[in-house]
Every structure is written in structure tokens, then in C-alpha cells.
Short mmCIF file of C-alpha atoms in Angstrom, two decimals:
data_model
loop_
_atom_site.label_atom_id
_atom_site.label_comp_id
_atom_site.label_asym_id
_atom_site.label_seq_id
_atom_site.Cartn_x
_atom_site.Cartn_y
_atom_site.Cartn_z
CA MET B 25 66.18 -8.77 -104.41
CA PRO B 26 63.91 -11.23 -102.59
CA LYS B 27 64.71 -12.26 -99.04
CA ASN B 28 64.78 -15.95 -99.95
CA LEU B 29 67.60 -15.45 -102.46
CA ALA B 30 70.03 -18.36 -102.18
CA PRO B 31 73.82 -17.90 -102.07
CA SER B 32 75.55 -17.89 -105.44
CA THR B 33 76.71 -21.23 -106.74
CA ARG B 34 80.48 -21.06 -107.10
CA ARG B 35 81.34 -24.43 -108.69
CA GLY B 36 84.23 -23.91 -111.05
CA VAL B 37 84.20 -20.12 -110.86
CA LEU B 38 87.66 -19.70 -109.37
CA ALA B 39 89.23 -22.08 -111.84
CA ALA B 40 87.53 -20.35 -114.75
CA LEU B 41 88.61 -16.92 -113.61
CA LEU B 42 92.21 -18.07 -113.21
CA LEU B 43 92.42 -19.99 -116.47
CA ALA B 44 90.45 -17.82 -118.87
CA PRO B 45 92.88 -14.87 -119.04
CA ALA B 46 95.84 -17.19 -119.53
CA LEU B 47 94.09 -19.07 -122.30
CA TRP B 48 92.41 -16.23 -124.12
CA SER B 49 93.97 -12.88 -123.28
CA THR B 50 95.56 -10.80 -126.00
CA ALA B 51 94.68 -7.47 -124.42
CA GLY B 52 97.68 -7.23 -122.11
CA SER B 53 97.51 -4.49 -119.51
CA ALA B 54 95.49 -2.06 -121.65
CA HIS B 55 93.09 0.46 -120.15
CA ALA B 56 89.82 1.84 -121.50
CA ALA B 57 90.37 4.82 -123.77
CA ASN B 58 88.36 7.25 -125.83
CA LEU B 59 88.27 6.90 -129.60
CA ASP B 60 91.17 9.27 -130.26
CA GLU B 61 93.36 7.43 -127.76
CA ILE B 62 92.42 4.09 -129.30
CA LYS B 63 93.41 5.36 -132.75
CA LYS B 64 96.72 6.66 -131.43
CA ARG B 65 97.69 3.44 -129.67
CA GLY B 66 96.45 1.37 -132.62
CA TYR B 67 94.10 -1.12 -130.96
CA MET B 68 90.85 -1.52 -129.02
CA THR B 69 90.38 -4.02 -126.19
CA VAL B 70 87.22 -6.11 -126.48
CA VAL B 71 85.90 -8.58 -123.91
CA THR B 72 83.38 -11.31 -124.72
CA GLU B 73 81.72 -14.04 -122.65
CA ASP B 74 82.86 -17.67 -122.66
CA ASP B 75 79.53 -19.54 -122.56
CA PHE B 76 76.29 -17.73 -123.42
CA ARG B 77 74.77 -19.51 -126.40
CA PRO B 78 73.92 -18.46 -129.05
CA PHE B 79 75.43 -14.99 -128.50
CA GLU B 80 78.96 -16.25 -127.82
CA PHE B 81 80.60 -19.48 -126.75
CA VAL B 82 83.65 -21.65 -127.44
CA LYS B 83 83.34 -24.69 -129.72
CA ASP B 84 86.21 -26.98 -130.66
CA GLY B 85 88.60 -24.51 -129.06
CA LYS B 86 87.39 -21.57 -131.13
CA PRO B 87 85.09 -18.66 -130.20
CA THR B 88 81.84 -18.64 -132.15
CA GLY B 89 78.26 -17.32 -131.94
CA PHE B 90 76.57 -14.09 -133.01
CA ASN B 91 78.81 -11.66 -131.12
CA ASN B 92 82.04 -13.36 -132.11
CA GLU B 93 81.02 -13.14 -135.76
CA MET B 94 80.22 -9.47 -135.21
CA VAL B 95 83.72 -9.05 -133.75
CA ASP B 96 85.06 -10.55 -136.99
CA ALA B 97 83.07 -7.94 -138.93
CA LEU B 98 84.43 -5.23 -136.61
CA ARG B 99 87.98 -6.29 -137.43
CA LYS B 100 87.24 -5.57 -141.10
CA TYR B 101 85.51 -2.26 -140.31
CA ALA B 102 87.79 -0.67 -137.71
CA PRO B 103 90.91 1.29 -138.74
CA PHE B 104 92.78 -0.25 -135.79
CA GLU B 105 93.49 -3.67 -134.31
CA ILE B 106 90.86 -5.48 -132.25
CA ARG B 107 92.32 -7.33 -129.26
CA GLN B 108 89.88 -9.76 -127.72
CA GLU B 109 89.71 -11.41 -124.29
CA ILE B 110 87.20 -14.13 -123.40
CA LEU B 111 86.00 -14.33 -119.79
CA PRO B 112 83.27 -15.81 -117.58
CA TRP B 113 80.37 -13.39 -117.13
CA PRO B 114 81.05 -12.25 -113.52
CA GLY B 115 84.18 -10.27 -114.46
CA ILE B 116 82.97 -8.57 -117.62
CA LEU B 117 80.92 -5.54 -116.62
CA ALA B 118 83.24 -4.57 -113.77
CA GLY B 119 86.16 -4.82 -116.17
CA VAL B 120 84.53 -2.32 -118.55
CA ALA B 121 83.22 0.01 -115.83
CA THR B 122 86.67 0.26 -114.22
CA GLY B 123 88.46 0.79 -117.53
CA LYS B 124 90.25 -2.54 -117.87
CA TYR B 125 88.54 -3.14 -121.23
CA ASP B 126 87.27 -0.65 -123.81
CA ILE B 127 84.03 -2.47 -124.63
CA ALA B 128 82.02 -5.56 -123.74
CA ILE B 129 80.75 -7.15 -126.93
CA THR B 130 78.39 -9.51 -125.22
CA ALA B 131 74.65 -9.64 -124.61
CA VAL B 132 74.40 -7.07 -121.82
CA LEU B 133 70.75 -6.45 -121.02
CA MET B 134 70.17 -2.75 -120.59
CA THR B 135 68.84 -1.85 -117.15
CA LYS B 136 68.41 1.42 -115.30
CA GLU B 137 70.94 0.33 -112.67
CA ARG B 138 73.58 -0.55 -115.26
CA THR B 139 73.28 2.86 -116.94
CA LEU B 140 74.81 4.37 -113.78
CA SER B 141 78.24 2.96 -114.68
CA LEU B 142 77.94 2.02 -118.36
CA ASP B 143 76.82 3.49 -121.67
CA PHE B 144 75.19 1.22 -124.23
CA THR B 145 75.20 0.86 -127.98
CA SER B 146 72.11 0.33 -130.08
CA PRO B 147 70.29 -2.91 -129.18
CA ILE B 148 71.50 -6.04 -130.97
CA ALA B 149 68.48 -8.31 -130.39
CA ASP B 150 65.11 -8.68 -128.69
CA ALA B 151 65.60 -10.54 -125.43
CA THR B 152 62.36 -10.74 -123.48
CA HIS B 153 62.65 -13.13 -120.52
CA TYR B 154 60.88 -16.50 -120.60
CA TYR B 155 60.96 -19.52 -118.34
CA VAL B 156 62.09 -23.00 -119.33
CA LYS B 157 61.09 -26.20 -117.54
CA ARG B 158 61.78 -29.91 -117.76
CA LYS B 159 59.75 -31.41 -120.56
CA ASP B 160 58.50 -34.23 -118.32
CA ASP B 161 57.33 -31.88 -115.56
CA SER B 162 53.57 -31.92 -115.96
CA SER B 163 53.07 -29.72 -112.88
CA ILE B 164 54.00 -26.57 -114.85
CA LYS B 165 51.67 -25.60 -117.67
CA SER B 166 51.47 -21.81 -117.29
CA ILE B 167 52.69 -18.85 -115.18
CA LYS B 168 50.34 -19.63 -112.29
CA ASP B 169 51.97 -23.05 -111.88
CA LEU B 170 55.28 -21.38 -110.97
CA ASN B 171 53.79 -20.52 -107.58
CA GLY B 172 56.27 -21.34 -104.81
CA LYS B 173 58.63 -23.24 -107.12
CA THR B 174 62.41 -22.87 -107.19
CA VAL B 175 63.88 -20.79 -110.01
CA GLY B 176 67.46 -20.71 -111.27
CA VAL B 177 69.09 -17.58 -112.72
CA GLN B 178 72.64 -16.43 -113.45
CA THR B 179 74.47 -14.32 -110.88
CA GLY B 180 74.38 -10.70 -112.00
CA SER B 181 71.57 -11.40 -114.45
CA ALA B 182 69.42 -8.41 -115.38
CA PHE B 183 66.39 -10.54 -114.60
CA LEU B 184 67.13 -10.22 -110.89
CA SER B 185 66.07 -6.57 -111.12
CA ARG B 186 62.91 -7.60 -112.95
CA LEU B 187 61.74 -10.25 -110.50
CA PRO B 188 58.93 -7.94 -109.32
CA GLU B 189 57.31 -8.40 -112.75
CA LEU B 190 57.10 -12.18 -112.23
CA GLN B 191 56.03 -11.62 -108.62
CA ALA B 192 53.17 -9.42 -109.87
CA MET B 193 52.13 -12.05 -112.42
CA LEU B 194 52.01 -14.71 -109.73
CA ALA B 195 50.19 -12.42 -107.29
CA LYS B 196 47.38 -11.96 -109.80
CA GLU B 197 46.89 -15.72 -109.67
CA GLY B 198 47.04 -15.78 -105.88
CA GLY B 199 50.58 -17.15 -105.84
CA LYS B 200 54.06 -15.99 -104.90
CA LEU B 201 57.67 -16.38 -105.98
CA GLY B 202 59.56 -19.33 -104.53
CA LYS B 203 63.27 -19.76 -103.80
CA VAL B 204 65.71 -18.03 -106.17
CA VAL B 205 69.04 -19.81 -106.77
CA GLU B 206 71.90 -17.97 -108.48
CA TYR B 207 74.51 -19.69 -110.64
CA SER B 208 77.84 -18.53 -112.00
CA SER B 209 76.76 -19.59 -115.50
CA TYR B 210 73.57 -20.62 -117.23
CA PRO B 211 74.87 -24.07 -118.25
CA GLU B 212 75.12 -24.83 -114.52
CA ALA B 213 71.54 -23.64 -114.03
CA TYR B 214 70.30 -25.85 -116.88
CA GLN B 215 72.17 -28.83 -115.46
CA ASP B 216 70.51 -28.42 -112.06
CA LEU B 217 67.12 -28.04 -113.74
CA ALA B 218 67.64 -31.30 -115.62
CA LEU B 219 68.70 -32.96 -112.34
CA LYS B 220 65.49 -31.71 -110.65
CA ARG B 221 67.35 -29.48 -108.20
CA THR B 222 65.29 -26.51 -109.43
CA ASP B 223 61.87 -26.30 -111.08
CA PHE B 224 62.47 -23.72 -113.81
CA VAL B 225 65.10 -21.36 -115.16
CA VAL B 226 64.60 -17.82 -116.46
CA ASN B 227 66.67 -16.44 -119.32
CA THR B 228 66.13 -14.52 -122.56
CA VAL B 229 63.91 -16.16 -125.16
CA ILE B 230 66.83 -16.32 -127.62
CA ASN B 231 69.01 -18.33 -125.25
CA LEU B 232 66.17 -20.62 -124.21
CA LYS B 233 65.13 -21.34 -127.79
CA ALA B 234 68.73 -22.38 -128.49
CA LEU B 235 68.70 -24.61 -125.40
CA VAL B 236 65.43 -26.32 -126.36
CA ALA B 237 66.62 -26.81 -129.95
CA GLU B 238 69.75 -28.56 -128.67
CA ARG B 239 67.97 -30.69 -126.05
CA PRO B 240 64.31 -31.00 -127.10
CA ASN B 241 63.79 -34.20 -125.13
CA VAL B 242 64.88 -32.57 -121.87
CA PHE B 243 63.59 -28.99 -121.86
CA GLU B 244 60.44 -27.14 -122.90
CA LEU B 245 60.00 -23.39 -123.42
CA GLY B 246 57.40 -21.66 -121.26
CA GLN B 247 55.87 -18.18 -121.36
CA PRO B 248 57.26 -14.63 -121.03
CA VAL B 249 57.89 -13.49 -117.45
CA SER B 250 58.92 -9.89 -118.15
CA GLY B 251 58.24 -6.98 -120.46
CA ASN B 252 60.47 -6.13 -123.42
CA SER B 253 64.22 -6.43 -122.87
CA TYR B 254 67.07 -5.51 -125.18
CA PRO B 255 70.72 -6.56 -125.02
CA ALA B 256 73.46 -4.24 -126.27
CA TRP B 257 77.21 -3.77 -125.99
CA ALA B 258 78.64 -1.72 -123.14
CA VAL B 259 81.36 0.92 -122.81
CA LYS B 260 82.53 2.85 -119.77
CA LYS B 261 80.19 5.63 -118.68
CA GLY B 262 80.97 8.85 -120.53
CA ASN B 263 82.90 7.22 -123.38
CA THR B 264 80.57 8.81 -125.91
CA ASP B 265 82.97 8.91 -128.88
CA LEU B 266 83.53 5.16 -128.68
CA GLN B 267 79.81 4.61 -128.18
CA LYS B 268 79.10 6.58 -131.37
CA PHE B 269 81.78 4.69 -133.30
CA MET B 270 80.19 1.38 -132.31
CA ASN B 271 76.70 2.65 -133.13
CA ASP B 272 77.95 3.68 -136.58
CA PHE B 273 79.42 0.19 -136.96
CA ILE B 274 76.10 -1.43 -136.01
CA ALA B 275 74.22 0.84 -138.43
CA ALA B 276 76.66 -0.08 -141.21
CA GLN B 277 76.23 -3.80 -140.54
CA LYS B 278 72.46 -3.41 -140.66
CA ALA B 279 72.68 -1.51 -143.94
CA ASN B 280 75.03 -3.99 -145.64
CA GLY B 281 72.96 -6.98 -144.50
CA VAL B 282 75.63 -8.59 -142.32
CA MET B 283 73.84 -8.09 -139.00
CA PRO B 284 70.38 -9.30 -140.18
CA ALA B 285 72.02 -12.37 -141.74
CA LEU B 286 73.83 -13.19 -138.50
CA GLN B 287 70.63 -12.67 -136.49
CA LYS B 288 68.82 -15.16 -138.73
CA LYS B 289 71.73 -17.60 -138.47
CA TRP B 290 72.01 -17.52 -134.69
CA PHE B 291 68.55 -16.42 -133.46
CA GLY B 292 66.27 -17.73 -136.19
CA GLU B 293 65.01 -14.28 -137.15
CA ALA B 294 66.15 -10.75 -137.96
CA PHE B 295 64.81 -8.13 -135.57
CA THR B 296 63.44 -4.64 -136.11
CA LEU B 297 65.11 -2.83 -133.23
CA PRO B 298 65.18 0.72 -131.87
CA VAL B 299 68.31 2.74 -132.59
CA SER B 300 68.45 3.67 -128.91
CA TYR B 301 66.65 2.51 -125.79
CA THR B 302 66.27 3.94 -122.30
CA PRO B 303 65.43 1.22 -119.77
CA GLU B 304 62.74 2.02 -117.22
CA GLN B 305 63.81 -0.69 -114.76
#
């Protein structure tokens, strides 16, 4: 992590953490379990994110997006009840790693560091990192123009571990990475970008395409700033039976056409993805 990393922005985080469980929790005091234990107790606890378009978000008081529709498909597939809780991103991975939830059905980018405490399903999308800038900012036309500029990212984002890739790109052009500002959520990062408090934001190409489609007069998609990245769903390390069950579910949804149709609906294209992936970074 670079030395010039700014403190995390905490606007609204406490309120969100306090309110989200009360508003959305149906999981009770359940603990992560293996597949046999889940079958015996009759339900699986699933946690999803509250605002990460187009993977999952809340609209008109209802959860929607790619992953929430996949949860709907899981309810039809699983021989047990699916109990869902919707949370801000900062509490999700820790909740799965410590056994509070059985699985995170959100866009968790697979990284080498995360494999120390989590096991992952098959990838659910292609999520290479790109940058987005203000449309009226003529000072940024390519990677080299990011030299010394302020970048916004989400706290806990996998991109933080891949910053050396962008640093290397800039170094080739004789430049260097500027100030890195972390936010509790990407909508906050986009807001500060629009308000000219930062110069660009880095996120997956899927998320940024959705952002630009919604606000084409404000934002403009840039270029890739990392190698290939894949998001997947996460279970507690060593929960291999549940991991296999979820991989079988994903394979079934690919075969019956549900998953490709949802990818086209939410991402604009259906991906050809590896069945498994071992991150190098």
C-alpha cells in the first residue's frame, strides 16, 4: 500500500452498519456450516452488498442486480431455505471468514491475499480494472496523464493490492502514482470525482460501464489499469463441500442459460469464464 494513502472516508458508514442489519437481516444468529449441517438445519445464510451496481443494489426498497437475481435462482435450486442479509461492503468478507455467514454472494475479486481466509467459487464475470474520469476533464486522455493525480478507490478493494501494476504503467511513461483516497462505498467515490475532489476513480470495467451508461454527461470510461481480474462468491476457508455445491449451482445455471441471460441483462455481454482461477496477486 503506497505511503501517500489517505485515511478512509467514513461518511455514513456507522449509520449504514447500524441500520442495515435491522432493515435487511433474516439470518438471525446463524453460523457458517458445512453442507451437511446446512441441510440438517434447513437453511443457508447468504450475505450480499447494498450498493455495488450492477452486481447488486437496492432500488425502490427491493434488492436487485445480477447477484440478487442469481440468489433468486438459488432459492429454486437449493433443497433448503436461503436466508439473505444485505450489508455495506466493509463487513462482508470478515463476516464470512469468521463464520457469521455461510457465503458472500457478491462480486468478490479473487486475490492471493483473500485466499488465505476464503475459498472461492467459479468466476461469475470478467472484471478487469479500468479508470473513469470526468467527461469535461481534458487533462486526462490516456494512462500517462494519470501521473501525480488523485485516485479514488473503495476501502478494502482488491485494486489496492494491484496498485503496483498502475505504478509500473506510469513509470514506463516517466510518471508516478499520486494520492490514493479510500471511500466506504463507490457511490461516494463517484460523487467526489464529479465534485472535482479527485481526478479519477478505479473500479471494474463492468461497474464503470454501468456508471457511464447512467451518467454519460458526467463521466467517461478510460483504459485498463490492471491485468485480468475475476469476481466470484466466497465461503469460509476449508468449506469445500459448500464450495462444490455452489460450483455445481453455477454450472447448472450456465447450462440452462439462466446465468448467460443475466450476464447479458446486467453486464451487456455473456462471458466465457474459467471454471476455476488461482490469483497470482
